[in-house]
Short mmCIF file of C-alpha atoms in Angstrom, two decimals:
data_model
loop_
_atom_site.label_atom_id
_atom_site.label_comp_id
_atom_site.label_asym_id
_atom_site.label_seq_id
_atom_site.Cartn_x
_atom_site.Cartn_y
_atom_site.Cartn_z
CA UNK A 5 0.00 0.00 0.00
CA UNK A 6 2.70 2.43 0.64
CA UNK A 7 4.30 1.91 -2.89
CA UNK A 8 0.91 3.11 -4.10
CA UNK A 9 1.12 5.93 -1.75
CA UNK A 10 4.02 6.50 -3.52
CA UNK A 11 3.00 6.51 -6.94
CA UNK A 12 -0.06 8.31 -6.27
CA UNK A 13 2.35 11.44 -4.97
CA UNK A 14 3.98 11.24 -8.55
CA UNK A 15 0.33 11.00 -10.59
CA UNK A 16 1.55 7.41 -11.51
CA UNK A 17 -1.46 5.64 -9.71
CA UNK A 18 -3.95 4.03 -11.48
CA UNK A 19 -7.02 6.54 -11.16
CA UNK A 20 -9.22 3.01 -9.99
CA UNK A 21 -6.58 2.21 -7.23
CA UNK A 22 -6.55 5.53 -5.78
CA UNK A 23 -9.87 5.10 -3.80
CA UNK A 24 -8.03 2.04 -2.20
CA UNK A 25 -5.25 4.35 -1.02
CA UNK A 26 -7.56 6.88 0.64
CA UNK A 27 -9.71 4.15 2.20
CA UNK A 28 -6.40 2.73 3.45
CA UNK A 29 -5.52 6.02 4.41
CA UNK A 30 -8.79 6.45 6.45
CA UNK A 31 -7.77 3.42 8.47
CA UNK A 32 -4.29 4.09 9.17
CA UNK A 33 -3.12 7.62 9.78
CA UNK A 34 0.78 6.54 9.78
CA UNK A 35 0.19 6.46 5.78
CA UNK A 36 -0.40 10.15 6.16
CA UNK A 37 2.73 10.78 8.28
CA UNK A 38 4.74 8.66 5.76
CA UNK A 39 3.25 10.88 2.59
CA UNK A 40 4.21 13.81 4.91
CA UNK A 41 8.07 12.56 5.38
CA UNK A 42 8.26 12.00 1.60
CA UNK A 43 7.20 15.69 1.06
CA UNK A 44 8.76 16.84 3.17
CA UNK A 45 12.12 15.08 1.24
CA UNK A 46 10.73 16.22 -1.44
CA UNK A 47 10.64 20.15 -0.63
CA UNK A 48 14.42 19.68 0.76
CA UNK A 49 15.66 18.35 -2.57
CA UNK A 50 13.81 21.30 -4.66
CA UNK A 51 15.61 23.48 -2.13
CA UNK A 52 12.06 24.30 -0.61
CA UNK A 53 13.03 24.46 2.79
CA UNK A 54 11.22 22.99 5.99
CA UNK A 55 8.03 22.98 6.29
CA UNK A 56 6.76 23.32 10.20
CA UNK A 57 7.13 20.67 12.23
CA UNK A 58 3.54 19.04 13.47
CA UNK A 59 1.47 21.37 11.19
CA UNK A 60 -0.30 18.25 9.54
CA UNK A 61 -1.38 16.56 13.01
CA UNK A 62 -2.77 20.36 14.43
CA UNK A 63 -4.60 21.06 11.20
CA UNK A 64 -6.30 17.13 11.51
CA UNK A 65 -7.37 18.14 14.83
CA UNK A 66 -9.15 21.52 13.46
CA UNK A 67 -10.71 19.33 10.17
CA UNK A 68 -12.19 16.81 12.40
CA UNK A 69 -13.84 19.75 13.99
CA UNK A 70 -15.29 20.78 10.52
CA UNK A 71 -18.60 19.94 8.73
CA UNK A 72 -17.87 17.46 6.45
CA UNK A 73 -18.48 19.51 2.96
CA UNK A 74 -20.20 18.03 -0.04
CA UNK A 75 -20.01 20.05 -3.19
CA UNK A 76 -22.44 20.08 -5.76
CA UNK A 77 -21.13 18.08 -9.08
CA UNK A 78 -23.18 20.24 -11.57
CA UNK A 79 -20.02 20.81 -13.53
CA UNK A 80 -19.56 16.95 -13.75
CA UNK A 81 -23.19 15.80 -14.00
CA UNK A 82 -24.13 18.12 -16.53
CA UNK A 83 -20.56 16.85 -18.48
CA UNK A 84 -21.88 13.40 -18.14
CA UNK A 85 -24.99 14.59 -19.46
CA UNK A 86 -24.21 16.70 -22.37
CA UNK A 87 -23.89 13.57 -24.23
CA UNK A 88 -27.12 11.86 -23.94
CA UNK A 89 -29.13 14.43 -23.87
CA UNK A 90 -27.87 15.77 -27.00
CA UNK A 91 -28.06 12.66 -28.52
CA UNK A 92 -31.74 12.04 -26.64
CA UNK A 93 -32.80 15.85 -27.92
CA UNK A 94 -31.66 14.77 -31.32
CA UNK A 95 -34.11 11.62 -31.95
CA UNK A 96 -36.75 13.84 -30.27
CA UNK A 97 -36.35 16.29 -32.71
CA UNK A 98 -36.16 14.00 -35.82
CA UNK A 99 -39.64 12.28 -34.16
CA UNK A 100 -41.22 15.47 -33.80
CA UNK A 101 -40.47 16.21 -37.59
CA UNK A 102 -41.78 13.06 -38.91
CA UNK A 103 -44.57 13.36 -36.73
CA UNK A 104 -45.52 16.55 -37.85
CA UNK A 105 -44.46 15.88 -41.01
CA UNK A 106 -47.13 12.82 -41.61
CA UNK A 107 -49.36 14.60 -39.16
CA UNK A 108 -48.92 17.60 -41.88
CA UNK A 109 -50.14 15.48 -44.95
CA UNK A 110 -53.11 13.83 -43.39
CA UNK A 111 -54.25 16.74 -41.42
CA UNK A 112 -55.25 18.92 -44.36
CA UNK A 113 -56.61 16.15 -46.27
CA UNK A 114 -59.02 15.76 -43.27
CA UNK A 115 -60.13 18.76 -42.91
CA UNK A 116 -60.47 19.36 -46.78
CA UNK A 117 -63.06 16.28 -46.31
CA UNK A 118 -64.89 17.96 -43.78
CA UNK A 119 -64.93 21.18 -45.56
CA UNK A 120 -66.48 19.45 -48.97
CA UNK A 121 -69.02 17.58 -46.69
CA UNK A 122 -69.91 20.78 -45.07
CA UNK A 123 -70.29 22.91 -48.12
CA UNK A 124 -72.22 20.82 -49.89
CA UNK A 125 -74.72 21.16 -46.88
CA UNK A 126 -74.38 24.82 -46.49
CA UNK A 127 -74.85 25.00 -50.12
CA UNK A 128 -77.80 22.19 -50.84
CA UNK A 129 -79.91 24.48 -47.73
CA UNK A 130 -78.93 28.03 -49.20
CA UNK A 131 -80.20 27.51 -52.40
CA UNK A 132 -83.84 25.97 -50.92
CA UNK A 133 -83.63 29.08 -48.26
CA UNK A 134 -83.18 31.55 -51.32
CA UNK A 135 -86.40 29.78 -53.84
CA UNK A 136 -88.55 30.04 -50.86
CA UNK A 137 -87.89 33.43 -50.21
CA UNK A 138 -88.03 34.91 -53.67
CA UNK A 139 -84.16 35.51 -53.01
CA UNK A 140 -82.45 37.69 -56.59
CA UNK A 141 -79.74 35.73 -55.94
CA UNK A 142 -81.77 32.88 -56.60
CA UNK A 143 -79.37 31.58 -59.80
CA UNK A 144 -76.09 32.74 -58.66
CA UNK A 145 -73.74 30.22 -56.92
CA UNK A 146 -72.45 30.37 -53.61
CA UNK A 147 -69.13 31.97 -53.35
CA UNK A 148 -66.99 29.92 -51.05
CA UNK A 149 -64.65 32.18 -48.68
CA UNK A 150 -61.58 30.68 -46.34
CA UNK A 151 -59.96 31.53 -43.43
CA UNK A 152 -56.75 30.13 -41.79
CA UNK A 153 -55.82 30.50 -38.74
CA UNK A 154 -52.13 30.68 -37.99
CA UNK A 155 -50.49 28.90 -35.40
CA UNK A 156 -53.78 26.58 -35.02
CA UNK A 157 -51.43 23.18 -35.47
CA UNK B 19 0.72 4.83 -18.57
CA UNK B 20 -0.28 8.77 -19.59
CA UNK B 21 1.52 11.02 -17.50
CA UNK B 22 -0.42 13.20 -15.65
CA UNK B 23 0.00 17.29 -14.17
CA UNK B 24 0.24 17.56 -10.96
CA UNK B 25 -2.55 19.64 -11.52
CA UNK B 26 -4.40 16.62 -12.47
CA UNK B 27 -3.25 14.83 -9.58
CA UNK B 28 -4.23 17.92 -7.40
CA UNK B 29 -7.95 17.86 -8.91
CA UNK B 30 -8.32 14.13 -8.30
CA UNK B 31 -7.67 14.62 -4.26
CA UNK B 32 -9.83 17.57 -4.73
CA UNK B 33 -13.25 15.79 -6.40
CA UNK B 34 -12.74 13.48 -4.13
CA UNK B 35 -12.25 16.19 -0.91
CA UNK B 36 -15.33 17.68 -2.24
CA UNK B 37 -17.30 14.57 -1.64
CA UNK B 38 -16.52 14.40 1.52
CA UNK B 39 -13.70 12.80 1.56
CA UNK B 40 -11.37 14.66 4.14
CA UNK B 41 -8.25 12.45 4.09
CA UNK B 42 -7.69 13.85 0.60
CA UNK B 43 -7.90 17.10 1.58
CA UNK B 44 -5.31 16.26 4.28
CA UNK B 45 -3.10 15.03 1.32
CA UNK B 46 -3.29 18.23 -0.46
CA UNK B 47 -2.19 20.10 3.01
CA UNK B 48 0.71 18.28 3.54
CA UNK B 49 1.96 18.82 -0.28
CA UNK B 50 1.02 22.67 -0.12
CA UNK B 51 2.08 23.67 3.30
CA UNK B 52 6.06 24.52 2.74
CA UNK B 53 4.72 26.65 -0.26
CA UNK B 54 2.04 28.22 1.52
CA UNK B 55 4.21 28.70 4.76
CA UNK B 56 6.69 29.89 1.77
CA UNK B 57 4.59 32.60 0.55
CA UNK B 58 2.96 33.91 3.74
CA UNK B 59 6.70 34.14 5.23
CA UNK B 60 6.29 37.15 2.33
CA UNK B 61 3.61 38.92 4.05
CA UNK B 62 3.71 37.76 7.89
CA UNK B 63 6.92 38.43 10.09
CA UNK B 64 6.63 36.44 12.57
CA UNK B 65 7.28 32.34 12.63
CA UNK B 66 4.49 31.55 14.85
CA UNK B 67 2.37 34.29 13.15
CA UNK B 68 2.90 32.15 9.68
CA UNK B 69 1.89 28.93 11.35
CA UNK B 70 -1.66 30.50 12.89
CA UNK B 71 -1.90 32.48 9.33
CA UNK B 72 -1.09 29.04 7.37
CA UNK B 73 -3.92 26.87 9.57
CA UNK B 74 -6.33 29.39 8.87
CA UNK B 75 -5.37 29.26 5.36
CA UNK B 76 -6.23 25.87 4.65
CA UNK B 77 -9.09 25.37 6.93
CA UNK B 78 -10.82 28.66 4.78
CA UNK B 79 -9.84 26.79 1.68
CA UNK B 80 -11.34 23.50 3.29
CA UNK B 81 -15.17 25.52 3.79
CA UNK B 82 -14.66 27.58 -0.02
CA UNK B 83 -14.10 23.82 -1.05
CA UNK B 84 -17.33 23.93 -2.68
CA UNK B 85 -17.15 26.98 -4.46
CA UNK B 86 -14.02 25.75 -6.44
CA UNK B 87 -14.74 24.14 -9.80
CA UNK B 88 -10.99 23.50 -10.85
CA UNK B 89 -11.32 26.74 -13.48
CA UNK B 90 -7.97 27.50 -12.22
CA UNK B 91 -5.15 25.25 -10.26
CA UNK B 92 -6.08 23.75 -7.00
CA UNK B 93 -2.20 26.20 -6.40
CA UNK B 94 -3.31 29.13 -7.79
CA UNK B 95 -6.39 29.33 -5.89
CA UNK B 96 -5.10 28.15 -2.59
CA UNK B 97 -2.38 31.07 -3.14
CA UNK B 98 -5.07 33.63 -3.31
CA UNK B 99 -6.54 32.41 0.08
CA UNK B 100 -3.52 32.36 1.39
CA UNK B 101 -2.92 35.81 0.57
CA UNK B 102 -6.69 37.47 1.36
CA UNK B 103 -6.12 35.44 4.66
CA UNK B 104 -2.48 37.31 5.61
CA UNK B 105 -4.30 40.44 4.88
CA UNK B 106 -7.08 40.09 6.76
CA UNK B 107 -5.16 39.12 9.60
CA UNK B 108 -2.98 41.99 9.63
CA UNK B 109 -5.85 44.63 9.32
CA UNK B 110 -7.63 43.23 12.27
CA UNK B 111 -3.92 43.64 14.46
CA UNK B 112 -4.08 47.39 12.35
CA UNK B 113 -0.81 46.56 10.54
CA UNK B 114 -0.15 46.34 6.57
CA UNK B 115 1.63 43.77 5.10
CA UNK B 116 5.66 44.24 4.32
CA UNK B 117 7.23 42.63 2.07
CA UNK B 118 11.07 41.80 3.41
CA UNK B 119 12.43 42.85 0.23
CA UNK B 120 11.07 46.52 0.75
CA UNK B 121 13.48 46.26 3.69
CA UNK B 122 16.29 44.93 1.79
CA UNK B 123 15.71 47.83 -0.44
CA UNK B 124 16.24 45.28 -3.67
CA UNK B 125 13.66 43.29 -4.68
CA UNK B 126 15.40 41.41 -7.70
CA UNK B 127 18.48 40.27 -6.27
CA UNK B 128 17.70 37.26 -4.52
CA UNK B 129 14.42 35.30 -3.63
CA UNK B 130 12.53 37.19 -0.97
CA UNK B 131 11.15 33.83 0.86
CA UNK B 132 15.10 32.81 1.28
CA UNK B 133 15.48 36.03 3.55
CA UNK B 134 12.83 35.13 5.44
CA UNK B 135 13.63 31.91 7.07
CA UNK B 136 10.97 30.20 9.04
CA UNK B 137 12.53 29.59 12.22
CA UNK B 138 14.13 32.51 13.39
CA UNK B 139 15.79 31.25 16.21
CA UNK B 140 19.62 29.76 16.10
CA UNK B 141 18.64 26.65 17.18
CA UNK B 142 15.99 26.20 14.88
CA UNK B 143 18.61 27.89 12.14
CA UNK B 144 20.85 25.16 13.03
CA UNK B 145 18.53 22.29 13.00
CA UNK B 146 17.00 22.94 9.33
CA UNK B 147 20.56 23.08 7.91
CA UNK B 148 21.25 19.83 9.90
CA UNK B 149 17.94 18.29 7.79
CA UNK B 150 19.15 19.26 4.65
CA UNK B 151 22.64 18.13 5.11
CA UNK B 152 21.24 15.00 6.42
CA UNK B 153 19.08 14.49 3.56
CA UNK B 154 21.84 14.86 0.98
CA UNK B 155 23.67 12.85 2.57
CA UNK B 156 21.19 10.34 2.61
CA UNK B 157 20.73 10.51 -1.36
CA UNK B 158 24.16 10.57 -1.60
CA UNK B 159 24.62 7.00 -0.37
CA UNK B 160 21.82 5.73 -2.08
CA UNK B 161 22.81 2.77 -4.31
CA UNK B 162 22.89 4.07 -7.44
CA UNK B 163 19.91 2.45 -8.78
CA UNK B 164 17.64 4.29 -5.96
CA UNK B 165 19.75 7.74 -6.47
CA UNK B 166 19.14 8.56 -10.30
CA UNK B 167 15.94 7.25 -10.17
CA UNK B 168 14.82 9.26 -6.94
CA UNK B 169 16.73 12.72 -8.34
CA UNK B 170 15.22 12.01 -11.96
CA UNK B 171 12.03 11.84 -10.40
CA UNK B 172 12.11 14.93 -7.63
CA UNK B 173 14.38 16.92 -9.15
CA UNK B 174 13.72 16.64 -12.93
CA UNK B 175 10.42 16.16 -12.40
CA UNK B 176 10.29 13.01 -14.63
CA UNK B 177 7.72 10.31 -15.41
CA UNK B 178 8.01 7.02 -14.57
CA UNK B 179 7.68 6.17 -18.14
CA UNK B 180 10.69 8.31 -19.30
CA UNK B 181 12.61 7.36 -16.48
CA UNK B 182 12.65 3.41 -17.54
CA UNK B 183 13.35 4.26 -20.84
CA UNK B 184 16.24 6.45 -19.32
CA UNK B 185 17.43 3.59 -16.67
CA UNK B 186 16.01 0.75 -19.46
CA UNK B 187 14.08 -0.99 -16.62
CA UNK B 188 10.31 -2.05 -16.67
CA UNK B 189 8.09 1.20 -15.02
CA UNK B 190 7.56 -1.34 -12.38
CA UNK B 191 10.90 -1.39 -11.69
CA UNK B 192 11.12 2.63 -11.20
CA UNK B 193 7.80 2.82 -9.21
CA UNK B 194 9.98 0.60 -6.72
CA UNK B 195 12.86 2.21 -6.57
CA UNK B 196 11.54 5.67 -6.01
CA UNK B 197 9.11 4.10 -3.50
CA UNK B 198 12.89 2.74 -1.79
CA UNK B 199 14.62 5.93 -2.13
CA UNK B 200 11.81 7.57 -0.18
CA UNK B 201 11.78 5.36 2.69
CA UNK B 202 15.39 5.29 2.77
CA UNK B 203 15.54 9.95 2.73
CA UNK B 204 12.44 9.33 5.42
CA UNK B 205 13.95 7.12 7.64
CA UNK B 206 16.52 9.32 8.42
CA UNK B 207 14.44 12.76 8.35
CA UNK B 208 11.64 11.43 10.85
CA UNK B 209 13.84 11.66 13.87
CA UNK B 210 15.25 15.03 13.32
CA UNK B 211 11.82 16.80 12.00
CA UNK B 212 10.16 14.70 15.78
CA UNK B 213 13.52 16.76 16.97
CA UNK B 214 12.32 20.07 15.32
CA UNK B 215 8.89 19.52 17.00
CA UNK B 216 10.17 19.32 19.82
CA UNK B 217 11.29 22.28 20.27
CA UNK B 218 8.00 24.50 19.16
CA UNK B 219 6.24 26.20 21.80
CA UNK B 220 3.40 23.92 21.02
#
């Protein structure tokens, strides 16, 4: 375990055995005092200096007194995320546009039906209204107006 | 193996500080505290004064935890903690900081941090030259296997990977003998930084 202490000061750990240092290191606080001696070897080869004797052991003390912090991982959830959501947006958006697009086609067609039926009502019960009542207009054919609506689909 | 920054190393004990873990953060003390005692030594006269300054450093840090998402190096922003910190300590005792070159009248000539030695007193004078003596000493005798591969690492700054191809040994290999080396330098050091303890008022 030590070795891997070790390599983890030089960034040479294997990123899956460094949770098995720090649980180690949660069980035996001589790991810490051994990582401490090795920095501290380290900083007098660099020409570093000393670092204070017992600073480490004084600042555990002060930690322990410390609410345990938790920090929210929106930078790395949403990273995780970005992926499938674009992908998950992406087939959403080519469903929505064959939706709509077959949804387009058969819509109008519908309503077209529904239109004929309708005017050949309206039309079949104007031209009896206008005989009956003597109407001028009585040859003339009905004149067929439109209206869309925008934004109705 | 990739190699990887120290900043990457630095971020790893930090994600994992930040949930919850606080033996990491512990980690990342221990490897920052001779730089921030280093830099606060800039700004803070007194030895014992850079001790209280440095613990309140890193315990700040440890609450802002949350707050830092690795933008910058887990370094840079300690640094500025470190800094705010001094300062905020010295306005409450009404005093500014002074940097010791300002008293040195040249600030280019030589590191400012070197003229402000941590332990001011002989004895303590007298017992860090003793560790780095000792410590030379200690590489010095090193087979030779253990000595390259320790100063190629430290010093150089090395990865393992370049280092084998250097000594033409499996990484394995290196990861062993630096792990040696380092036992060997902190078998010796133990008993004279215990010593150094000793003799704090604490």
């Amino acid at each position: 375990m030590k070795e891997k202490l070790s390599a983890l000061m030089d960034g040479e750990l294997d990123p899956r055995e460094v949770e098995e240092v720090l649980v180690s290191l949660r069980q035996d606080r001589t790991l810490l005092q051994e990582w401490a001696s090795w920095q501290a070897g380290r900083d007098i080869l660099k020409g570093e200096g000393v670092a204070q004797a017992g600073f480490v052991e004084r600042f555990s003390r002060r930690l322990e007194a410390e609410p345990v912090v938790i920090a929210p991982r929106r930078i790395r959830v949403l990273r995780r995320l970005a992926v499938p959501v674009t992908v998950a947006a992406s087939v959403a958006f080519v469903g929505i546009a064959v939706w709509q697009y077959y949804g387009g086609s058969i819509e109008p067609v519908t309503a077209n039906q529904m239109a004929a039926e309708t005017e050949a009502v309206l039309h079949d019960y104007l031209a009896a209204h206008r005989q009956s009542e003597g109407n001028p207009f009585v040859e003339r054919g009905v004149q067929k107006a439109q209206f869309q609506v925008a934004g109705q689909r | 193996m990739e190699t990887r920054t120290q900043r990457d190393i630095d971020q790893e004990l930090v994600l994992r500080a930040q949930s919850g873990d606080k033996r990491a953060f512990e980690l990342l003390v221990v490897k920052y505290q001779r730089r921030v005692e280093r830099l606060l030594s800039r700004l803070v006269r007194d030895a014992s004064e850079i001790d209280d300054v440095a613990q309140e450093t890193f315990i700040r840090a440890y609450r802002a935890l949350p707050a830092f998402r690795g933008e910058s190096a887990f370094y840079t922003w300690l640094y500025r903690i470190a800094i705010n910190t001094a300062k905020n300590y010295l306005a409450t005792r009404g005093r500014r900081p002074q940097l010791a070159a300002e008293q040195q009248g040249d600030e280019e000539s030589v590191d400012i941090s070197e003229q402000m030695p941590d332990y001011h007193t002989p004895e303590t004078e007298l017992s860090n030259r003793q560790i780095v003596t000792t410590v030379n000493e200690v590489v010095e005798s090193l087979p030779d296997e253990l000595r390259v591969a320790i100063t190629l690492r430290e010093l150089e700054g090395l990865s393992y990977e370049d280092i084998a191809a250097i000594m033409n040994c499996p990484i394995g290999t290196v990861r062993s003998r630096i792990f040696r080396a380092r036992e060997a330098i902190a078998a010796r050091l133990r008993p004279l930084l215990d010593h150094v303890g000793t003799d704090k008022r604490w």
